[in-house]
Tab-separated table of C-alpha atoms in Angstrom:
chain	number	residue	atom	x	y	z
A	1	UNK	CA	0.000	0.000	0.000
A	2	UNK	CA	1.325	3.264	-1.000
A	3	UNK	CA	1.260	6.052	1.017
A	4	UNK	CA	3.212	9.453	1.792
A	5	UNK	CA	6.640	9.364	3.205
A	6	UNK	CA	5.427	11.664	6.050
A	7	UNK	CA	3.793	8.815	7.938
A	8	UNK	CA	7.339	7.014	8.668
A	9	UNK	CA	9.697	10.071	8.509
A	10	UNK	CA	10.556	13.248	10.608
A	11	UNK	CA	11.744	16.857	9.075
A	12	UNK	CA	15.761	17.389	9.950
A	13	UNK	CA	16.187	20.601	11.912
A	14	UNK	CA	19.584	20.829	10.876
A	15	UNK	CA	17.956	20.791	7.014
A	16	UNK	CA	14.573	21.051	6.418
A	17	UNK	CA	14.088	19.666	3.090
A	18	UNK	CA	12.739	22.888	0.364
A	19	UNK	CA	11.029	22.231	-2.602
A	20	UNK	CA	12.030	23.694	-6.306
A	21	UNK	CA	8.908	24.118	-8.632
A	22	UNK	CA	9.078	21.667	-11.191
A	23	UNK	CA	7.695	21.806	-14.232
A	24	UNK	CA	6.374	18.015	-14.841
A	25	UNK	CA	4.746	18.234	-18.292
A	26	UNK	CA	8.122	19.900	-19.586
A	27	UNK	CA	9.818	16.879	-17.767
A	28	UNK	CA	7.550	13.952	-18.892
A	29	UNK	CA	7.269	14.971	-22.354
A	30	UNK	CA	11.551	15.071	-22.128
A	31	UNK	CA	11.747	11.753	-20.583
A	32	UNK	CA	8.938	10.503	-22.900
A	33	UNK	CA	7.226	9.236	-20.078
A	34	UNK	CA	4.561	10.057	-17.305
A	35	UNK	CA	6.221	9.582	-13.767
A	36	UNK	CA	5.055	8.103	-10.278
A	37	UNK	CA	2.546	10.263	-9.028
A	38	UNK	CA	4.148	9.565	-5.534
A	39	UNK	CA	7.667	10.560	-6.759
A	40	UNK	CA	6.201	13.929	-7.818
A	41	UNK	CA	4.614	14.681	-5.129
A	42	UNK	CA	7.394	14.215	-2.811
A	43	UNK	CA	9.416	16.439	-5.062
A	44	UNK	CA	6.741	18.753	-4.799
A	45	UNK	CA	6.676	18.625	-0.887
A	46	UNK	CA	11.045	18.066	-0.578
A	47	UNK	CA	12.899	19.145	-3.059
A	48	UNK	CA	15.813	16.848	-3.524
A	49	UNK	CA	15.984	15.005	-0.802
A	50	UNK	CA	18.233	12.881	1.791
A	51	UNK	CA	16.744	10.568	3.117
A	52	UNK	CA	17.623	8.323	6.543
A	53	UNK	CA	21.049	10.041	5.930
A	54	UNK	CA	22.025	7.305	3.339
A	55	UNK	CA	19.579	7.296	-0.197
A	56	UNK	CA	19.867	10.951	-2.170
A	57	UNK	CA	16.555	11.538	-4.010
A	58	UNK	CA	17.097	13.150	-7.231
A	59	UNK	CA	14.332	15.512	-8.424
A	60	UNK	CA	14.567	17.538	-11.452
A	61	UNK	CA	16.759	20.480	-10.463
A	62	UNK	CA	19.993	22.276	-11.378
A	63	UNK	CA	22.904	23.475	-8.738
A	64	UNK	CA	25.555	25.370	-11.296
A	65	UNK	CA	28.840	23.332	-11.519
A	66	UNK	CA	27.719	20.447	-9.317
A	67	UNK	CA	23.722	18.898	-10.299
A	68	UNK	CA	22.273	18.588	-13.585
A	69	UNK	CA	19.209	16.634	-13.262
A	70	UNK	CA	19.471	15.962	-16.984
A	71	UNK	CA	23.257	15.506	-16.861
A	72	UNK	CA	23.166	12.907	-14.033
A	73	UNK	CA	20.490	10.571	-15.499
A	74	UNK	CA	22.362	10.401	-19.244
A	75	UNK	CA	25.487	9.730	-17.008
A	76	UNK	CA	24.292	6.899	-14.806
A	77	UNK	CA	22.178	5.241	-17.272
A	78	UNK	CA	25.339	4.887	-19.791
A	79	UNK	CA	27.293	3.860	-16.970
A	80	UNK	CA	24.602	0.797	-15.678
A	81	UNK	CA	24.402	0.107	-19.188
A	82	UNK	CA	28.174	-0.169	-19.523
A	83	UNK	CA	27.736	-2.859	-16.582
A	84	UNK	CA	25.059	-5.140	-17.595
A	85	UNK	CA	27.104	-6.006	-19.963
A	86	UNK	CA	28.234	-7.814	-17.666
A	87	UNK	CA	25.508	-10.018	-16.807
A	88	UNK	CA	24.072	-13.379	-18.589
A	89	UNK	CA	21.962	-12.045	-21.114
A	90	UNK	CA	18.564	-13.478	-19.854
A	91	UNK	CA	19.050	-11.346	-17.228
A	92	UNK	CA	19.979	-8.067	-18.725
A	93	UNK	CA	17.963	-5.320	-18.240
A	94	UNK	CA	17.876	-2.394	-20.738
A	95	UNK	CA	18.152	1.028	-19.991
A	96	UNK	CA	15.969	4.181	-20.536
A	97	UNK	CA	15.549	5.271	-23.279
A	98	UNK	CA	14.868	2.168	-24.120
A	99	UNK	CA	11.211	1.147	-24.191
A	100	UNK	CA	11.095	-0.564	-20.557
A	101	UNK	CA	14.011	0.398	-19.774
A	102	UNK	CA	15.270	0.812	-16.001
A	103	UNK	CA	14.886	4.793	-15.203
A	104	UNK	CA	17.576	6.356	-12.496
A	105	UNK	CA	15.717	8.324	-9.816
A	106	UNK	CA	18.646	8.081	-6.459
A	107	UNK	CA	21.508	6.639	-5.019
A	108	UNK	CA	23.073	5.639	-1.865
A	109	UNK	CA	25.977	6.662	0.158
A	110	UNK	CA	27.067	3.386	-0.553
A	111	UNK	CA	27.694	3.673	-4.515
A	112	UNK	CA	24.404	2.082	-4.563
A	113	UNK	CA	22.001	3.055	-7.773
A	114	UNK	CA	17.905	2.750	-7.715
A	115	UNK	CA	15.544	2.790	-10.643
A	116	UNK	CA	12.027	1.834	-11.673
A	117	UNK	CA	11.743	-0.740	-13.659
A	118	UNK	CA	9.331	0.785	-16.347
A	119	UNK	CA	8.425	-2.350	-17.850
A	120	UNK	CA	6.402	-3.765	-14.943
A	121	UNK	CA	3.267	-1.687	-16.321
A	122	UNK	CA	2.509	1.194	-18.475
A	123	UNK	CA	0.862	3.045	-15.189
A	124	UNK	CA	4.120	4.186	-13.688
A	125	UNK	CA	2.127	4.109	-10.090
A	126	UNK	CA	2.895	0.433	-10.529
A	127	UNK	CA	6.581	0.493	-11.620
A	128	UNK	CA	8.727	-1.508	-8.846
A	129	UNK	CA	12.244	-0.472	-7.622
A	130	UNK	CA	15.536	-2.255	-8.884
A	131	UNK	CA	18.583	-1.401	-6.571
A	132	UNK	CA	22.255	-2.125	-8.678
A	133	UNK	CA	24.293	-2.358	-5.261
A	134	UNK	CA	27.362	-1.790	-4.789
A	135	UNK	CA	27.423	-5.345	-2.912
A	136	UNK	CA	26.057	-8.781	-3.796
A	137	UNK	CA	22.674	-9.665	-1.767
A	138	UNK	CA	21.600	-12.685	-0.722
A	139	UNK	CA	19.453	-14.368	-3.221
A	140	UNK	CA	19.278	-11.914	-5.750
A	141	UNK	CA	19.069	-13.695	-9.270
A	142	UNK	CA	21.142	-10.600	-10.834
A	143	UNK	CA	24.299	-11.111	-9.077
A	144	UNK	CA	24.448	-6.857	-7.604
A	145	UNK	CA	21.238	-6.013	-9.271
A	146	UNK	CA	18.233	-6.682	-6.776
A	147	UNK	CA	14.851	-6.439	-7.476
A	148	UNK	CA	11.749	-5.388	-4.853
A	149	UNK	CA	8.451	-5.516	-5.394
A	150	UNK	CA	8.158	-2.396	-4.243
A	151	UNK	CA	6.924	1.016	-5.205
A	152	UNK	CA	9.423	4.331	-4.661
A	153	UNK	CA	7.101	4.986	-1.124
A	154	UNK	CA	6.556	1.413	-0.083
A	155	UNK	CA	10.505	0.614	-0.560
A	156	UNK	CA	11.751	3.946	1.398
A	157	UNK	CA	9.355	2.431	4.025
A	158	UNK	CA	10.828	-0.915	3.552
A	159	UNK	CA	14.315	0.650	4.416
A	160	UNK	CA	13.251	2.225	7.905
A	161	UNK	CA	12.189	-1.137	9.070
A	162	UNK	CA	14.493	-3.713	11.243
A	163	UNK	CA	13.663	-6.718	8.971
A	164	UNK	CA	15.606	-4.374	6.230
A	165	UNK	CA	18.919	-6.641	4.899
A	166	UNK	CA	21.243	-4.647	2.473
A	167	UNK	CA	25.351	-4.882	2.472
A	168	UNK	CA	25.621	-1.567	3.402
A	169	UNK	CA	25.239	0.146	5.891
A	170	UNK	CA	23.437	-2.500	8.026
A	171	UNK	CA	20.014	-2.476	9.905
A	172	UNK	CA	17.119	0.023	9.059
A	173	UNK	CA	17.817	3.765	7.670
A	174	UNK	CA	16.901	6.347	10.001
A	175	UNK	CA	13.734	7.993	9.084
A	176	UNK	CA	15.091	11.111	8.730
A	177	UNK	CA	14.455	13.825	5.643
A	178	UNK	CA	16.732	16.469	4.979
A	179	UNK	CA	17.764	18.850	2.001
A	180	UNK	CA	20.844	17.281	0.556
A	181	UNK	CA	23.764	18.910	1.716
A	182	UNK	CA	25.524	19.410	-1.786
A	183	UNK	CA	22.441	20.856	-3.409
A	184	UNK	CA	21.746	24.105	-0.931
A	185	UNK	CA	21.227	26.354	-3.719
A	186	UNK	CA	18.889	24.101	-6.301
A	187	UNK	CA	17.434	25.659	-8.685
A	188	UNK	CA	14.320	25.052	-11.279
A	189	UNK	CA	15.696	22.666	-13.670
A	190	UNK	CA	14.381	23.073	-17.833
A	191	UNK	CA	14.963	20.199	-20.012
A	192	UNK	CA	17.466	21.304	-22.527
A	193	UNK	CA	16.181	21.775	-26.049
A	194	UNK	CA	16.602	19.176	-29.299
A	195	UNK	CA	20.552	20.068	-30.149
A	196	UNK	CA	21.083	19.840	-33.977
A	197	UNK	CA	24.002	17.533	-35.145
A	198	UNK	CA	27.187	19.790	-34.612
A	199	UNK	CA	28.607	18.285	-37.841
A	200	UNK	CA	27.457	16.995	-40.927
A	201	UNK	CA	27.992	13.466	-42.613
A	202	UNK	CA	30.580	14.317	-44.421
A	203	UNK	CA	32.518	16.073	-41.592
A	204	UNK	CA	31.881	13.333	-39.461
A	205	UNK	CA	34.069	11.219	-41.944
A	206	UNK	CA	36.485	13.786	-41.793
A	207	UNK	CA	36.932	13.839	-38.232
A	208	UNK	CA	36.399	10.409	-37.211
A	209	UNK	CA	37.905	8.102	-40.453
A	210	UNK	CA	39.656	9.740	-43.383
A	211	UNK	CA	41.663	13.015	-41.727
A	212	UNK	CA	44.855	12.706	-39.288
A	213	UNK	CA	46.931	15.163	-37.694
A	214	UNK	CA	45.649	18.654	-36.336
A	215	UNK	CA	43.013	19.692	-38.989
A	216	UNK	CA	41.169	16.513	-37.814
A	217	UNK	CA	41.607	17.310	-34.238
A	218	UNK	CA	40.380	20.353	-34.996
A	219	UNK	CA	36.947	19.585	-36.494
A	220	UNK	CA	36.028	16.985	-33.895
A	221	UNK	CA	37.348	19.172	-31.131
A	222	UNK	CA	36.652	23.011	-31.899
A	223	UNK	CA	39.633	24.708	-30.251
A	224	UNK	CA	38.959	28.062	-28.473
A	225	UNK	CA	38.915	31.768	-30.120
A	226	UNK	CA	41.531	32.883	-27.768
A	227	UNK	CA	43.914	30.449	-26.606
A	228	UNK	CA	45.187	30.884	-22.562
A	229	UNK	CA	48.967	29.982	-22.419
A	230	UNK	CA	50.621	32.182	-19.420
A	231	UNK	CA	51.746	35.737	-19.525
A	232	UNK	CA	55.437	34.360	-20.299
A	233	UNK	CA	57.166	32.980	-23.253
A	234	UNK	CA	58.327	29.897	-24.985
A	235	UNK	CA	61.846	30.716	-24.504
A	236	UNK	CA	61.738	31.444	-21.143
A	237	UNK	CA	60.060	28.287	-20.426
A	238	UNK	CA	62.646	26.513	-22.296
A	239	UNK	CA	65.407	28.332	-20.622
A	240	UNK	CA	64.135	27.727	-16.990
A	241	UNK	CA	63.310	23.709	-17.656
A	242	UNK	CA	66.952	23.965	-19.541
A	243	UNK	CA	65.728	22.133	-22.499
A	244	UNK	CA	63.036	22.998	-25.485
A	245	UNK	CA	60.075	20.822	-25.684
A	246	UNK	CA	58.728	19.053	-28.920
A	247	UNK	CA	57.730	21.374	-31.640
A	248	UNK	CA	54.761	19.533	-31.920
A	249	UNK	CA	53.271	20.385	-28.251
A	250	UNK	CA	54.612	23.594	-29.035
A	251	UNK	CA	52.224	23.684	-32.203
A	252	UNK	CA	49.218	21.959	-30.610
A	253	UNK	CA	49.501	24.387	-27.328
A	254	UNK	CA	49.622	27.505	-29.763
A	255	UNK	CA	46.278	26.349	-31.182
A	256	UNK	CA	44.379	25.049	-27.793
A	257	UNK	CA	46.237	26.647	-25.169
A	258	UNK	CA	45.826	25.009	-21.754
A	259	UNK	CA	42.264	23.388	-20.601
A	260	UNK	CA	40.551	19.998	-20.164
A	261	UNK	CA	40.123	17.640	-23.037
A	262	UNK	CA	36.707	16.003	-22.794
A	263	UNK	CA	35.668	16.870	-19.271
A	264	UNK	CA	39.106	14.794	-17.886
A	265	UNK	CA	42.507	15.016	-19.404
A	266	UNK	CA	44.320	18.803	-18.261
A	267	UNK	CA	47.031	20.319	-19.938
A	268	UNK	CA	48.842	22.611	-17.072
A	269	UNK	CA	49.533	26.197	-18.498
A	270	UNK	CA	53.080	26.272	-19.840
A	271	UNK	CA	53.616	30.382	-20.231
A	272	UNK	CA	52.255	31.116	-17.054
A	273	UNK	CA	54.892	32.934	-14.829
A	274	UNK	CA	54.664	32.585	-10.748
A	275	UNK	CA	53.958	30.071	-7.949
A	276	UNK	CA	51.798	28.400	-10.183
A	277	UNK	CA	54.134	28.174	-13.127
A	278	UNK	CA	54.914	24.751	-15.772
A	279	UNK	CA	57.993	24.386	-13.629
A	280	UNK	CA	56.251	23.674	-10.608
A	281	UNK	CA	53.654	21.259	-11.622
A	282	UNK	CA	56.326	19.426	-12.799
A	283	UNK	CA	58.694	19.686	-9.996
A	284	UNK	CA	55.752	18.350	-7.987
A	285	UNK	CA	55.178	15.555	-9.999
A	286	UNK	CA	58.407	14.488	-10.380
A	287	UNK	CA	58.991	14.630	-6.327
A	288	UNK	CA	55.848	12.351	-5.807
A	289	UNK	CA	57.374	9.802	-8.392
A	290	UNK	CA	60.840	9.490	-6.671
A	291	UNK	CA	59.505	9.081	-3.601
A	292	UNK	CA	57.212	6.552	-4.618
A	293	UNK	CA	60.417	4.934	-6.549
A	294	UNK	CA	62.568	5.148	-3.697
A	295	UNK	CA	60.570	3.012	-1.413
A	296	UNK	CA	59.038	0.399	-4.421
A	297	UNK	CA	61.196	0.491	-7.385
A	298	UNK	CA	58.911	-2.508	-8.915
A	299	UNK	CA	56.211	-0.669	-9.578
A	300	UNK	CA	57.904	2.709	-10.541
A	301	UNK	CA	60.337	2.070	-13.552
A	302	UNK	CA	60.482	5.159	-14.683
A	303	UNK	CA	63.571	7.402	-14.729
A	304	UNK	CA	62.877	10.484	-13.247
A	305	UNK	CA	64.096	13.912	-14.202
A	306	UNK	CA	66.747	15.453	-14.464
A	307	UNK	CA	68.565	11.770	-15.062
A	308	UNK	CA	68.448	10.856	-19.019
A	309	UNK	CA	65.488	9.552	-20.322
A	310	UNK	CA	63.839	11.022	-17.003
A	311	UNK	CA	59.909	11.689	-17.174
A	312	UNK	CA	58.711	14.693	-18.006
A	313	UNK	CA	54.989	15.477	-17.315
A	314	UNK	CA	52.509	17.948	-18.997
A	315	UNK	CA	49.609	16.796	-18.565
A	316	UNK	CA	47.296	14.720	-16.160
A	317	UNK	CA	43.759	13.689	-15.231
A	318	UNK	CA	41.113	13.688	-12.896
A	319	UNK	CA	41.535	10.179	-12.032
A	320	UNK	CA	45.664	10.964	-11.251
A	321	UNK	CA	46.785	9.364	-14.836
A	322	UNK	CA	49.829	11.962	-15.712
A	323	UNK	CA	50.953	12.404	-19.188
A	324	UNK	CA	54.286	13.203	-20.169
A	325	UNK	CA	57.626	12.366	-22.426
A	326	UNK	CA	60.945	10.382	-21.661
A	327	UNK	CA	63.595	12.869	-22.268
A	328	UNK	CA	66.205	10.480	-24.087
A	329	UNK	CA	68.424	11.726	-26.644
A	330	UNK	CA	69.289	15.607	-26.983
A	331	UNK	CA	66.536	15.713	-29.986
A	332	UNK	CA	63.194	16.807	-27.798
A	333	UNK	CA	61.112	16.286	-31.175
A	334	UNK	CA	62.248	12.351	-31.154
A	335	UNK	CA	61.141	11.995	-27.130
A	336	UNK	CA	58.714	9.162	-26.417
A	337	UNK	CA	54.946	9.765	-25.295
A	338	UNK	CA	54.255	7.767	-21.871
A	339	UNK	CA	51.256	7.573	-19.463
A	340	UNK	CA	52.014	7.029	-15.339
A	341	UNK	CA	48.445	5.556	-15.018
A	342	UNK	CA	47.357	5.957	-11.605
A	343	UNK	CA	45.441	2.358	-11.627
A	344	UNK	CA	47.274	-0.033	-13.644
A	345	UNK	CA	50.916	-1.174	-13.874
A	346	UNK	CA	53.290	1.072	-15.890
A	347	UNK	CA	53.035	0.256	-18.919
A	348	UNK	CA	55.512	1.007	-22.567
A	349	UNK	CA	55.477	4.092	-24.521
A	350	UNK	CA	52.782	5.540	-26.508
A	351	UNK	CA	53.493	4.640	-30.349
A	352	UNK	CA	52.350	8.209	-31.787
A	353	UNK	CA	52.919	11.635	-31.468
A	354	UNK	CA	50.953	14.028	-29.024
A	355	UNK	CA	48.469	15.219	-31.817
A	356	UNK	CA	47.473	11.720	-33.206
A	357	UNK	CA	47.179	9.912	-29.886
A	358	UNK	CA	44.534	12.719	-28.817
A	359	UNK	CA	42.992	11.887	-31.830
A	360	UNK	CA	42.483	8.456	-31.422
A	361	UNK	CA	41.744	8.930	-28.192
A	362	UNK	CA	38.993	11.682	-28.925
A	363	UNK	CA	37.885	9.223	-31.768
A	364	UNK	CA	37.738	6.484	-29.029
A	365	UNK	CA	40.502	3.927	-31.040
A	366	UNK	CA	43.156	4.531	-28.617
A	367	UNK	CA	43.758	1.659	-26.407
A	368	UNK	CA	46.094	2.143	-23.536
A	369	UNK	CA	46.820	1.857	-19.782
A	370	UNK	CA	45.542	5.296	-18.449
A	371	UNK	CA	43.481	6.805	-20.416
A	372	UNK	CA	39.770	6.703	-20.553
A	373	UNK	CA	37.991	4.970	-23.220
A	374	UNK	CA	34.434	5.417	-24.744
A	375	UNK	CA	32.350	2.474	-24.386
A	376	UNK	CA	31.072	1.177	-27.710
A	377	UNK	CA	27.881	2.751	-27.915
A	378	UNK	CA	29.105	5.969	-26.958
A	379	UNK	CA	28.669	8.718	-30.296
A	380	UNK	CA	32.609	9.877	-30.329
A	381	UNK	CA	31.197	13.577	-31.643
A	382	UNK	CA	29.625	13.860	-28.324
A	383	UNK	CA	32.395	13.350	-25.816
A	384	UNK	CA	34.864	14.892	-28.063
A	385	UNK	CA	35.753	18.343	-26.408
A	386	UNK	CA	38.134	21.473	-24.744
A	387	UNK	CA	37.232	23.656	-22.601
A	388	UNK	CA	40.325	26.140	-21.810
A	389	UNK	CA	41.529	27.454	-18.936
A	390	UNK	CA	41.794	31.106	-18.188
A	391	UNK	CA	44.256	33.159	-15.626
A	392	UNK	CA	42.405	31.598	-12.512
A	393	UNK	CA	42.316	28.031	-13.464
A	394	UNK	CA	45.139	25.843	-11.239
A	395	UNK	CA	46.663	23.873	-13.987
């Protein structure tokens, strides 16, 4: 039996949920389906919501730089659908937008992820709630992926109750309701509009299959009007590391400047002058590999700057991965690309130059220790990107 949440839960003092007007026919028709009239009702009443301090409700909303209601469904539903890959297929769900598919609408402090399952009825008051833990549970037939015969209401009462079994955390939730704490400042959220393909058949084929080198890097990754590269110059750079670095960073940093490839690879600023200068980053780097050398030499291979061949970074990501070059041979233009990955063992040096291997990475053909890949149904156009940095970024 269904009911509202305010029959098992109390208000937090600390934070009292707020509501954010939501604009459901907007939403529904950009979903292309009707929601649980339960769900928007407690949107309605909460606002985005954190509940028994351990499941985050997500309503539609929008906190700049940090919650995209839109954003964060397209990102966890290609992620799940990345991981039932890994399941027998008999008992592999699909994924919205898929008719049926499973539709995101929280997670867990655990890592945990809950849907509906929209194929249980075409009245969504009837969809049931599939949990993808983060941990196996007992007698679940999809390994992590547990199904309840529950509704949204009748499973957040489920979890306040002492017969509740999870891996984590365990016993019942406290039935507590509170504003989550990283979305103070929510705001409406409007479903983005239809976005026209940013290039055509033909340059698709260009960019993705029959171009190399920087004109194809170009179209498939639009570099900025105004490039940001420092208030110094190349030659004082090259004078303060004590050698010149390939022409062809040279060339591709003239173009892009400094900035983040796709949302996760950073190129620190090479011109700028100050604490926060090339020379430092890499001086930092280098310190954190030596160290990390010095007590497991196994695992750390590298030669480290200044000794020949030592690695020189320039780059690195969000997940730690740092990109740089093996400075062997007086020639910088002949120096080997390698990755440090931060999660897999060191592995050999790149086989192209800067500019090609960010285009097969952008193109998603690069395969390589450290680097992010697209999955295969991922549209490369889409992920390719740069956004640069300006005078306040860090890198």
């Amino acid at each position: 039996m269904t009911s509202d949440i305010s029959m098992f839960t109390t208000l937090s003092a600390e934070r009292p949920p707020c509501p954010v007007p939501v604009d459901w026919a907007a939403v529904e028709d950009w979903l292309g389906l009707r929601l649980p009239a339960d769900y928007k009702r407690l949107a309605d009443q909460y606002g985005p919501l954190d509940f028994g301090e351990y499941v985050w409700i997500h309503v539609p909303c929008l906190q700049r730089d940090r919650f995209d209601y839109g954003q964060w469904l397209h990102a966890t539903h290609r992620e799940a659908r990345i991981e039932v890959r890994e399941l027998p297929g008999a008992e592999r769900p699909v994924l919205h937008p898929e008719r049926g598919g499973l539709l995101a609408w929280g997670c867990t402090r655990g890592s945990d992820v809950l849907f509906w399952d929209t194929s249980v009825s075409e009245d969504p008051d009837e969809w049931t709630v599939v949990v993808r833990h983060s941990g196996a549970v007992p007698g679940s037939g999809l390994l992590d992926w547990h199904r309840y015969d529950l509704t949204l209401t009748d499973y957040l009462r489920h979890t306040v109750r002492d017969t509740w079994e999870l891996p984590s955390p365990p016993g019942p939730l406290l039935g507590t309701v509170a504003r989550t704490a990283f979305l103070p400042d929510a705001e409406p959220w409007t479903p983005p509009e239809p976005v026209p393909p940013r290039l055509t058949d033909a340059e698709r084929r260009v960019a993705l299959e029959s171009s190399t080198g920087l004109d194809a890097l170009r179209l498939l990754s639009p570099p900025p009007e105004r490039p940001y590269l420092g208030d110094g110059s190349w030659e004082g750079l090259f004078a303060e590391l004590g050698t010149r670095l390939p022409a062809e960073y040279v060339r591709l940093m003239d173009v892009y400047g400094a900035g983040i490839w796709s949302g996760w690879l950073r190129f620190h600023t090479p011109l700028r002058t100050g604490e926060r200068r090339f020379l430092t980053h890499v001086e930092d780097i280098v310190d954190s590999y030596r160290q990390l050398k010095d007590h497991h030499p196994e695992w750390y291979p590298l030669a480290v700057r200044p000794e020949p061949g030592g690695f020189l970074p320039f780059a690195n990501s969000l997940d730690g991965d740092y990109l740089g070059w093996l400075t062997e041979g007086a020639d910088p233009d002949t120096w080997p690309l390698i990755v440090w990955p931060r999660h897999a063992d060191q592995g050999p040096p790149l086989k192209g130059g800067l500019i090609d291997t960010l285009l097969d990475w952008q193109r998603g053909t690069l395969v390589t220790h450290g680097f992010a890949a697209l999955d295969e149904d991922d549209d490369p156009v889409e992920f390719a990107d740069f956004r640069p940095w300006d005078d306040s970024a860090y890198w």
